[in-house]
Amino acid sequence: MPARLAILASGRGSNLQAILDAIHAGTLDAQVVGVFSDRPDAHALQRVPEALRWTRRPKTFADRAAFDAALADAIAAVAPDWVVCAGYMRILGAEIVQRFADRILNIHPSLLPRHKGLHTHQRALDAGDAEHGASVHFVNAELDGGAVIAQATVPVLPGDDADTLAARVLAVEHPLFLHVLQLAAAGRLRACDGLPLIDGQRLFTPLSLQFPAS
Ligand code: GAR
């Protein structure tokens, strides 16, 4: 049976599109069973049929916990094997993390633990980093703090601004995320006490994957 993926996305959805394309091409044995967004105008939603879309405005809920509870119920209703944060820009509360413990993956545009949070590309430039990149990690209750599974690195080039650097990182995000999702879909990736196991072996350092950067 193809792995059931619940995708959380707040924006453009290029990572979601890469997932859909890989499924279509037969290189990812998975099925997108729902796309969940905190932003009704997120372009990501347009990439799947209406029946797969769930979106609510957080402001219409009493508080963060109420929004998270509604989101968690909607995710649970599609019985996912994996919850995949693909450009989801809200912090997941402790309860939702607990409910899907060890089954939530996130892609973050930095070489974690460097540059958690927002504006990672500008912060890499401001820090004078020679290298930047992206990380896929398990989600825990700490912002961008879960165990890192795999990373891809790109060079920071003279003359880069945040946009050129973001584009170079995005080009490696897609194959990086797909690599990890292929492991997950094949049942080769698990978490034990929040730490990644691949083929049953504890991963002590993140996989370092090389892709041609744009
Ligand atoms: C990606 O760069 C992803 O790494 C980042 O948002 C972008 C979404 O692009 N995620 C975060 O910053 C999460 N903290 P996309 O909507 O085109 O996939």
Coordinates of N, CA and C and ligand atoms in Angstrom, one line a residue:
M1 N 0.8 -1.2 0.0 CA 0.0 0.0 0.0 C 0.9 1.3 0.0
P2 N 0.6 2.2 -0.9 CA 1.3 3.5 -0.8 C 1.2 4.2 0.5
A3 N 2.3 4.8 1.0 CA 2.2 5.5 2.2 C 1.3 6.7 2.1
R4 N 0.5 6.9 3.2 CA -0.5 8.0 3.2 C 0.2 9.3 3.8
L5 N 0.2 10.3 2.9 CA 0.9 11.6 3.4 C -0.2 12.7 3.6
A6 N -0.2 13.2 4.8 CA -0.9 14.5 5.0 C 0.1 15.6 4.9
I7 N -0.2 16.5 4.0 CA 0.8 17.6 3.8 C 0.2 18.9 4.4
L8 N 1.1 19.6 5.2 CA 0.8 20.9 5.8 C 1.6 22.0 5.0
A9 N 0.9 23.0 4.5 CA 1.5 24.0 3.7 C 0.8 25.3 3.9
S10 N 1.6 26.4 3.9 CA 1.1 27.7 4.1 C 1.2 28.6 2.8
G11 N 2.0 28.2 1.8 CA 2.3 29.1 0.8 C 2.3 28.5 -0.6
R12 N 3.4 28.8 -1.3 CA 3.5 28.5 -2.7 C 3.3 27.0 -3.1
G13 N 3.9 26.1 -2.2 CA 3.7 24.7 -2.5 C 4.6 24.0 -3.5
S14 N 5.8 24.6 -3.7 CA 6.7 23.9 -4.6 C 7.2 22.6 -4.1
N15 N 7.4 22.5 -2.8 CA 7.8 21.2 -2.2 C 6.6 20.2 -2.4
L16 N 5.4 20.6 -2.2 CA 4.2 19.7 -2.4 C 4.2 19.3 -3.9
Q17 N 4.5 20.2 -4.8 CA 4.4 19.9 -6.2 C 5.5 18.8 -6.5
A18 N 6.7 19.0 -5.9 CA 7.7 18.0 -6.2 C 7.3 16.6 -5.7
I19 N 6.6 16.6 -4.6 CA 6.0 15.3 -4.0 C 5.0 14.7 -5.0
L20 N 4.1 15.6 -5.5 CA 3.0 15.1 -6.4 C 3.7 14.6 -7.7
D21 N 4.7 15.3 -8.2 CA 5.4 14.9 -9.4 C 6.1 13.6 -9.3
A22 N 6.7 13.4 -8.1 CA 7.4 12.1 -7.9 C 6.4 11.0 -7.7
I23 N 5.3 11.2 -7.1 CA 4.3 10.2 -7.0 C 3.8 9.8 -8.5
H24 N 3.5 10.9 -9.2 CA 3.1 10.7 -10.6 C 4.1 9.9 -11.4
A25 N 5.3 10.2 -11.2 CA 6.4 9.6 -12.0 C 6.7 8.2 -11.5
G26 N 6.1 7.8 -10.4 CA 6.4 6.5 -9.8 C 7.7 6.3 -9.0
T27 N 8.3 7.5 -8.7 CA 9.5 7.4 -7.9 C 9.3 7.6 -6.4
L28 N 8.0 7.8 -6.0 CA 7.7 7.9 -4.6 C 6.4 7.1 -4.4
D29 N 6.5 6.0 -3.6 CA 5.3 5.1 -3.5 C 4.5 5.7 -2.3
A30 N 3.7 6.7 -2.7 CA 2.9 7.4 -1.6 C 1.7 7.9 -2.3
Q31 N 0.8 8.4 -1.4 CA -0.5 9.0 -1.8 C -0.7 10.3 -1.0
V32 N -1.0 11.4 -1.6 CA -1.3 12.6 -0.8 C -2.8 12.4 -0.4
V33 N -3.1 12.3 0.9 CA -4.5 12.1 1.3 C -5.1 13.4 1.9
G34 N -4.3 14.4 1.9 CA -4.9 15.7 2.3 C -3.9 16.8 2.3
V35 N -4.3 18.0 2.0 CA -3.4 19.2 2.1 C -4.1 20.1 3.1
F36 N -3.4 20.5 4.1 CA -4.0 21.3 5.2 C -3.2 22.6 5.3
S37 N -4.0 23.7 5.4 CA -3.4 25.0 5.4 C -4.1 25.9 6.4
D38 N -3.2 26.8 6.9 CA -3.7 27.9 7.8 C -4.1 29.1 7.0
R39 N -3.8 29.0 5.6 CA -4.0 30.2 4.8 C -4.9 29.8 3.6
P40 N -6.2 30.3 3.6 CA -7.1 29.9 2.5 C -6.5 30.3 1.1
D41 N -5.7 31.3 1.1 CA -5.1 31.8 -0.2 C -3.8 31.1 -0.6
A42 N -3.4 30.1 0.2 CA -2.1 29.4 -0.1 C -2.2 28.7 -1.5
H43 N -1.2 29.0 -2.4 CA -1.2 28.4 -3.7 C -1.1 26.9 -3.6
A44 N -0.5 26.4 -2.5 CA -0.3 25.0 -2.4 C -1.7 24.3 -2.5
L45 N -2.7 24.9 -2.0 CA -4.1 24.2 -2.1 C -4.5 24.0 -3.5
Q46 N -4.1 24.9 -4.4 CA -4.6 24.8 -5.8 C -4.0 23.6 -6.5
R47 N -2.9 23.0 -5.9 CA -2.2 21.9 -6.5 C -2.9 20.6 -6.4
V48 N -3.9 20.5 -5.6 CA -4.6 19.2 -5.4 C -6.1 19.5 -5.6
P49 N -6.9 18.4 -5.9 CA -8.3 18.5 -6.0 C -9.0 19.1 -4.8
E50 N -10.1 19.8 -4.9 CA -10.8 20.4 -3.8 C -11.1 19.4 -2.7
A51 N -11.4 18.2 -3.0 CA -11.8 17.2 -2.0 C -10.6 16.9 -1.0
L52 N -9.4 17.2 -1.4 CA -8.3 17.0 -0.6 C -7.9 18.2 0.3
R53 N -8.6 19.3 0.1 CA -8.1 20.6 0.8 C -8.8 20.7 2.1
W54 N -8.1 21.2 3.1 CA -8.7 21.6 4.4 C -8.0 22.9 4.7
T55 N -8.8 24.0 4.9 CA -8.2 25.2 5.4 C -9.1 26.0 6.3
R56 N -8.5 26.5 7.3 CA -9.2 27.3 8.3 C -8.3 28.5 8.7
R57 N -8.9 29.6 9.0 CA -8.2 30.8 9.4 C -8.0 30.7 10.9
P58 N -6.7 30.7 11.4 CA -6.5 30.6 12.9 C -7.2 31.7 13.7
K59 N -7.4 32.8 13.0 CA -8.0 34.0 13.8 C -9.4 33.7 14.1
T60 N -10.1 32.8 13.5 CA -11.5 32.5 13.7 C -11.6 31.5 14.9
F61 N -10.5 31.1 15.5 CA -10.6 30.1 16.6 C -10.3 30.9 17.9
A62 N -10.7 30.3 19.0 CA -10.6 31.0 20.3 C -9.1 31.2 20.6
D63 N -8.3 30.2 20.4 CA -6.9 30.4 20.7 C -6.1 29.3 19.8
R64 N -4.8 29.3 20.0 CA -3.9 28.4 19.3 C -4.3 27.0 19.5
A65 N -4.6 26.6 20.7 CA -4.9 25.2 21.0 C -6.2 24.8 20.3
A66 N -7.2 25.7 20.2 CA -8.4 25.3 19.5 C -8.2 25.1 18.0
F67 N -7.3 26.0 17.4 CA -7.0 25.8 16.0 C -6.3 24.4 15.8
D68 N -5.3 24.2 16.7 CA -4.5 23.0 16.6 C -5.3 21.7 16.7
A69 N -6.3 21.8 17.6 CA -7.2 20.7 17.9 C -8.0 20.4 16.6
A70 N -8.5 21.4 16.0 CA -9.3 21.2 14.8 C -8.4 20.7 13.6
L71 N -7.2 21.2 13.5 CA -6.3 20.7 12.5 C -5.9 19.3 12.8
A72 N -5.7 18.9 14.0 CA -5.3 17.6 14.4 C -6.4 16.6 14.1
D73 N -7.7 17.0 14.4 CA -8.8 16.1 14.1 C -8.9 15.9 12.6
A74 N -8.7 17.0 11.8 CA -8.8 16.9 10.4 C -7.7 16.0 9.8
I75 N -6.5 16.1 10.4 CA -5.4 15.2 9.9 C -5.7 13.8 10.3
A76 N -6.2 13.6 11.5 CA -6.4 12.2 12.0 C -7.5 11.5 11.1
A77 N -8.5 12.3 10.6 CA -9.6 11.8 9.8 C -9.1 11.2 8.5
V78 N -7.9 11.6 8.0 CA -7.4 11.0 6.8 C -6.4 9.9 7.0
A79 N -6.3 9.5 8.3 CA -5.4 8.4 8.7 C -4.1 8.3 8.0
P80 N -3.2 9.4 8.2 CA -2.0 9.4 7.5 C -0.9 8.5 8.2
D81 N 0.0 8.0 7.3 CA 1.2 7.4 7.9 C 2.2 8.4 8.3
W82 N 2.3 9.5 7.5 CA 3.2 10.6 7.8 C 2.5 11.9 7.7
V83 N 2.9 12.8 8.6 CA 2.4 14.2 8.5 C 3.7 15.0 8.0
V84 N 3.5 15.7 6.9 CA 4.6 16.3 6.2 C 4.5 17.8 6.1
C85 N 5.3 18.5 6.8 CA 5.3 20.0 6.8 C 6.1 20.5 5.6
A86 N 5.4 21.0 4.6 CA 6.1 21.4 3.4 C 5.9 22.9 3.2
G87 N 6.6 23.7 4.0 CA 6.4 25.1 4.0 C 5.2 25.5 4.8
Y88 N 5.0 24.8 5.9 CA 4.0 25.2 6.9 C 4.6 26.2 7.9
M89 N 4.0 27.4 8.0 CA 4.7 28.5 8.6 C 4.2 28.8 10.0
R90 N 3.3 27.9 10.6 CA 2.9 28.0 12.0 C 3.6 27.0 12.8
I91 N 3.8 27.4 14.1 CA 4.4 26.4 15.0 C 3.3 25.4 15.4
L92 N 3.7 24.2 15.4 CA 2.8 23.1 15.8 C 2.8 23.0 17.4
G93 N 1.7 23.1 18.0 CA 1.7 23.1 19.5 C 2.0 21.7 20.0
A94 N 2.3 21.6 21.3 CA 2.8 20.4 21.9 C 1.8 19.3 21.7
E95 N 0.5 19.6 21.8 CA -0.5 18.5 21.7 C -0.6 17.9 20.4
I96 N -0.5 18.7 19.3 CA -0.5 18.1 18.0 C 0.8 17.3 17.7
V97 N 1.9 17.8 18.2 CA 3.2 17.1 18.1 C 3.1 15.7 18.8
Q98 N 2.5 15.7 20.0 CA 2.3 14.5 20.8 C 1.4 13.5 20.0
R99 N 0.3 14.1 19.5 CA -0.7 13.2 18.9 C -0.1 12.4 17.7
F100 N 0.8 13.1 16.9 CA 1.4 12.4 15.8 C 2.9 12.2 16.0
A101 N 3.3 11.9 17.3 CA 4.7 11.8 17.7 C 5.4 10.8 16.7
D102 N 6.6 11.3 16.4 CA 7.6 10.5 15.5 C 7.0 10.2 14.1
R103 N 6.0 11.0 13.7 CA 5.5 10.8 12.4 C 5.3 12.1 11.7
I104 N 5.9 13.2 12.2 CA 5.8 14.5 11.6 C 7.2 14.9 11.1
L105 N 7.3 15.2 9.8 CA 8.5 15.6 9.2 C 8.4 17.1 8.7
N106 N 9.5 17.8 8.8 CA 9.5 19.2 8.3 C 10.8 19.4 7.5
I107 N 10.6 20.3 6.5 CA 11.8 20.8 5.8 C 12.0 22.2 6.2
H108 N 13.3 22.5 6.5 CA 13.6 23.8 7.0 C 14.8 24.4 6.1
P109 N 14.7 25.6 5.7 CA 15.7 26.1 4.8 C 17.0 26.6 5.5
S110 N 17.7 25.8 6.2 CA 19.0 26.1 6.8 C 19.6 24.8 7.2
L111 N 20.9 24.9 7.5 CA 21.6 23.8 8.0 C 21.5 23.7 9.5
L112 N 20.4 23.2 10.0 CA 20.1 23.1 11.4 C 21.3 22.4 12.1
P113 N 21.7 22.8 13.3 CA 20.9 23.8 14.2 C 21.2 25.2 13.9
R114 N 21.9 25.6 12.8 CA 22.0 27.0 12.5 C 20.7 27.5 12.0
H115 N 20.4 28.8 12.3 CA 19.3 29.5 11.7 C 18.0 28.9 11.8
K116 N 17.6 28.6 13.1 CA 16.2 28.2 13.3 C 15.3 29.4 13.1
G117 N 14.0 29.1 12.8 CA 13.1 30.2 12.7 C 13.0 30.8 11.3
L118 N 12.8 32.1 11.2 CA 12.5 32.8 9.9 C 13.7 33.5 9.3
H119 N 13.6 33.9 8.1 CA 14.6 34.7 7.4 C 15.9 34.1 7.4
T120 N 15.9 32.8 7.1 CA 17.2 32.0 7.2 C 18.2 32.4 6.2
H121 N 17.8 32.8 5.0 CA 18.7 33.1 3.9 C 19.5 34.4 4.3
Q122 N 18.7 35.4 4.7 CA 19.3 36.7 5.0 C 20.3 36.5 6.2
R123 N 19.8 35.7 7.2 CA 20.7 35.5 8.4 C 21.9 34.7 8.0
A124 N 21.9 33.8 7.1 CA 23.1 33.1 6.6 C 24.1 34.2 6.0
L125 N 23.5 35.1 5.2 CA 24.3 36.1 4.5 C 24.9 37.0 5.6
D126 N 24.1 37.5 6.5 CA 24.6 38.4 7.6 C 25.6 37.8 8.4
A127 N 25.6 36.4 8.6 CA 26.6 35.7 9.4 C 27.8 35.5 8.7
G128 N 27.8 35.8 7.4 CA 29.0 35.5 6.6 C 29.3 34.0 6.3
D129 N 28.2 33.2 6.4 CA 28.3 31.8 6.2 C 28.9 31.5 4.8
A130 N 29.8 30.5 4.7 CA 30.3 30.1 3.4 C 29.4 29.1 2.7
E131 N 28.6 28.4 3.6 CA 27.7 27.4 3.1 C 26.3 27.6 3.8
H132 N 25.3 27.2 3.1 CA 24.0 27.2 3.6 C 23.3 26.0 3.0
G133 N 22.0 25.8 3.3 CA 21.3 24.6 2.8 C 20.0 24.4 3.4
A134 N 19.6 23.1 3.4 CA 18.3 22.8 3.9 C 18.4 21.5 4.8
S135 N 17.5 21.3 5.7 CA 17.4 20.1 6.6 C 16.0 19.6 6.6
V136 N 16.0 18.2 6.7 CA 14.7 17.6 6.9 C 14.8 16.9 8.3
H137 N 13.8 17.2 9.2 CA 13.9 16.7 10.5 C 12.6 16.3 11.1
F138 N 12.6 15.4 12.1 CA 11.4 15.1 12.8 C 11.0 16.3 13.6
V139 N 9.7 16.5 13.8 CA 9.2 17.7 14.5 C 8.9 17.3 15.9
N140 N 9.5 18.1 16.8 CA 9.1 17.9 18.2 C 8.6 19.3 18.7
A141 N 8.4 19.4 20.0 CA 7.7 20.6 20.5 C 8.6 21.9 20.5
E142 N 9.9 21.7 20.2 CA 10.8 22.8 20.1 C 10.9 23.3 18.7
L143 N 10.9 24.6 18.4 CA 10.9 25.2 17.1 C 12.1 24.7 16.3
D144 N 11.9 24.0 15.2 CA 13.0 23.5 14.4 C 14.0 22.8 15.2
G145 N 13.6 22.1 16.2 CA 14.5 21.5 17.2 C 14.6 20.0 17.1
G146 N 13.7 19.3 16.3 CA 13.7 17.9 16.3 C 15.0 17.3 15.6
A147 N 15.2 16.0 15.8 CA 16.4 15.4 15.2 C 16.4 15.5 13.7
V148 N 17.6 15.9 13.2 CA 17.8 16.1 11.8 C 18.1 14.7 11.1
I149 N 17.4 14.5 10.0 CA 17.5 13.2 9.3 C 18.5 13.4 8.1
A150 N 18.4 14.5 7.4 CA 19.2 14.6 6.2 C 19.4 16.1 5.9
Q151 N 20.5 16.4 5.3 CA 20.8 17.8 4.9 C 21.4 17.9 3.5
A152 N 21.2 19.0 2.9 CA 21.9 19.3 1.6 C 22.5 20.7 1.7
T153 N 23.7 20.8 1.2 CA 24.4 22.0 1.3 C 24.6 22.7 0.0
V154 N 24.5 24.0 0.0 CA 24.9 24.8 -1.2 C 25.9 25.9 -0.8
P155 N 26.7 26.3 -1.8 CA 27.6 27.4 -1.5 C 26.9 28.7 -1.4
V156 N 27.4 29.6 -0.6 CA 27.0 31.0 -0.6 C 28.0 31.7 -1.6
L157 N 27.5 32.3 -2.6 CA 28.4 32.9 -3.7 C 28.5 34.4 -3.5
P158 N 29.6 35.0 -4.0 CA 29.8 36.4 -3.9 C 28.6 37.1 -4.7
G159 N 28.1 38.1 -4.2 CA 27.0 38.8 -4.9 C 25.6 38.3 -4.5
D160 N 25.5 37.2 -3.8 CA 24.2 36.6 -3.4 C 23.4 37.6 -2.6
D161 N 22.1 37.6 -2.9 CA 21.2 38.3 -1.9 C 20.3 37.2 -1.4
A162 N 19.3 37.5 -0.6 CA 18.5 36.5 0.1 C 17.7 35.7 -1.0
D163 N 17.3 36.4 -2.1 CA 16.5 35.8 -3.1 C 17.3 34.8 -3.9
T164 N 18.5 35.2 -4.3 CA 19.4 34.2 -5.1 C 19.7 33.0 -4.3
L165 N 20.0 33.3 -3.0 CA 20.4 32.2 -2.1 C 19.2 31.3 -1.9
A166 N 18.0 31.9 -1.7 CA 16.8 31.1 -1.5 C 16.5 30.2 -2.7
A167 N 16.7 30.7 -3.9 CA 16.5 29.9 -5.1 C 17.5 28.7 -5.1
R168 N 18.7 29.0 -4.8 CA 19.7 27.9 -4.8 C 19.4 26.8 -3.8
V169 N 18.9 27.2 -2.6 CA 18.5 26.3 -1.6 C 17.3 25.5 -2.0
L170 N 16.3 26.2 -2.6 CA 15.1 25.5 -3.0 C 15.3 24.4 -4.0
A171 N 16.3 24.6 -4.9 CA 16.6 23.6 -5.9 C 17.1 22.3 -5.2
V172 N 17.7 22.4 -4.1 CA 18.1 21.1 -3.4 C 17.1 20.7 -2.4
E173 N 16.2 21.6 -2.0 CA 15.1 21.1 -1.0 C 14.3 20.0 -1.6
H174 N 13.9 20.2 -2.9 CA 13.0 19.2 -3.5 C 13.6 17.8 -3.5
P175 N 14.8 17.6 -4.1 CA 15.3 16.2 -4.0 C 15.7 15.8 -2.6
L176 N 16.0 16.7 -1.7 CA 16.3 16.3 -0.3 C 15.1 15.7 0.3
F177 N 14.0 16.5 0.2 CA 12.8 16.0 0.8 C 12.3 14.7 0.3
L178 N 12.4 14.6 -1.1 CA 12.0 13.4 -1.7 C 12.8 12.2 -1.3
H179 N 14.1 12.4 -1.1 CA 14.9 11.3 -0.6 C 14.4 10.8 0.7
V180 N 14.2 11.7 1.7 CA 13.7 11.3 3.0 C 12.3 10.7 2.9
L181 N 11.4 11.2 2.1 CA 10.1 10.7 2.0 C 10.1 9.3 1.3
Q182 N 11.1 9.0 0.4 CA 11.2 7.7 -0.1 C 11.6 6.7 1.0
L183 N 12.5 7.1 1.8 CA 12.8 6.2 3.0 C 11.6 6.0 3.9
A184 N 10.9 7.1 4.1 CA 9.7 6.9 5.0 C 8.6 6.1 4.4
A185 N 8.4 6.3 3.1 CA 7.3 5.5 2.4 C 7.7 4.1 2.3
A186 N 9.0 3.8 2.2 CA 9.4 2.4 2.1 C 9.5 1.7 3.4
G187 N 9.1 2.4 4.5 CA 9.2 1.8 5.8 C 10.6 1.7 6.4
R188 N 11.6 2.4 5.8 CA 13.0 2.3 6.2 C 13.3 3.3 7.3
L189 N 12.5 4.4 7.4 CA 12.8 5.4 8.4 C 11.8 5.3 9.5
R190 N 12.3 5.4 10.7 CA 11.5 5.5 11.9 C 12.1 6.4 12.9
A191 N 11.4 6.7 13.9 CA 12.0 7.5 15.0 C 11.8 6.6 16.3
C192 N 12.8 6.6 17.1 CA 12.7 6.0 18.4 C 13.1 7.0 19.4
D193 N 12.2 7.3 20.3 CA 12.5 8.4 21.3 C 13.0 9.7 20.6
G194 N 12.4 10.0 19.5 CA 12.7 11.2 18.8 C 13.9 11.1 17.9
L195 N 14.7 10.0 17.9 CA 15.9 9.9 17.2 C 15.7 9.0 16.0
P196 N 16.3 9.4 14.8 CA 16.0 8.7 13.6 C 16.7 7.3 13.5
L197 N 16.0 6.3 13.0 CA 16.5 5.0 12.7 C 16.3 4.8 11.2
I198 N 17.4 4.4 10.5 CA 17.2 4.0 9.1 C 17.6 2.6 9.0
D199 N 16.7 1.8 8.5 CA 16.9 0.3 8.4 C 17.3 -0.2 9.8
G200 N 16.7 0.3 10.8 CA 16.8 -0.1 12.2 C 18.1 0.4 12.9
Q201 N 18.9 1.1 12.1 CA 20.2 1.6 12.7 C 20.1 3.1 13.1
R202 N 20.5 3.4 14.3 CA 20.4 4.7 14.8 C 21.3 5.6 14.0
L203 N 20.7 6.8 13.6 CA 21.5 7.7 12.8 C 22.1 8.7 13.7
F204 N 23.4 8.7 13.8 CA 24.1 9.6 14.8 C 24.4 11.0 14.2
T205 N 24.6 11.0 12.9 CA 24.8 12.3 12.2 C 23.8 12.3 11.0
P206 N 23.3 13.5 10.7 CA 22.4 13.5 9.6 C 23.0 13.0 8.3
L207 N 22.2 12.4 7.4 CA 22.7 12.1 6.1 C 23.1 13.4 5.4
S208 N 24.2 13.4 4.7 CA 24.6 14.6 4.0 C 24.5 14.2 2.5
L209 N 23.5 14.8 1.8 CA 23.2 14.5 0.4 C 23.7 15.6 -0.5
Q210 N 24.2 15.1 -1.6 CA 24.7 16.1 -2.6 C 23.8 16.1 -3.8
F211 N 23.4 17.3 -4.2 CA 22.6 17.5 -5.4 C 23.2 18.7 -6.1
P212 N 23.1 18.7 -7.5 CA 23.6 19.8 -8.2 C 22.8 21.0 -7.8
A213 N 23.5 22.1 -7.3 CA 22.8 23.3 -7.0 C 22.6 24.1 -8.3
S214 N 21.5 24.9 -8.3 CA 21.3 25.7 -9.5 C 22.3 26.9 -9.5
Ligands
GAR1 C1 10.6 26.3 1.7 O1 11.8 27.0 1.4 C2 10.7 25.6 3.1 O2 11.9 25.1 3.4 C3 10.3 26.8 4.0 O3 9.3 27.4 3.3 C4 9.5 27.3 1.9 C5 8.2 26.8 1.3 O4 8.3 26.7 -0.1 N1 9.9 26.3 5.2 C6 10.1 27.0 6.4 O5 10.6 28.1 6.4 C7 9.6 26.3 7.6 N2 10.1 27.0 8.8 P1 7.2 26.0 -0.9 O6 5.8 26.5 -0.4 O7 7.4 26.4 -2.4 O8 7.3 24.5 -0.7

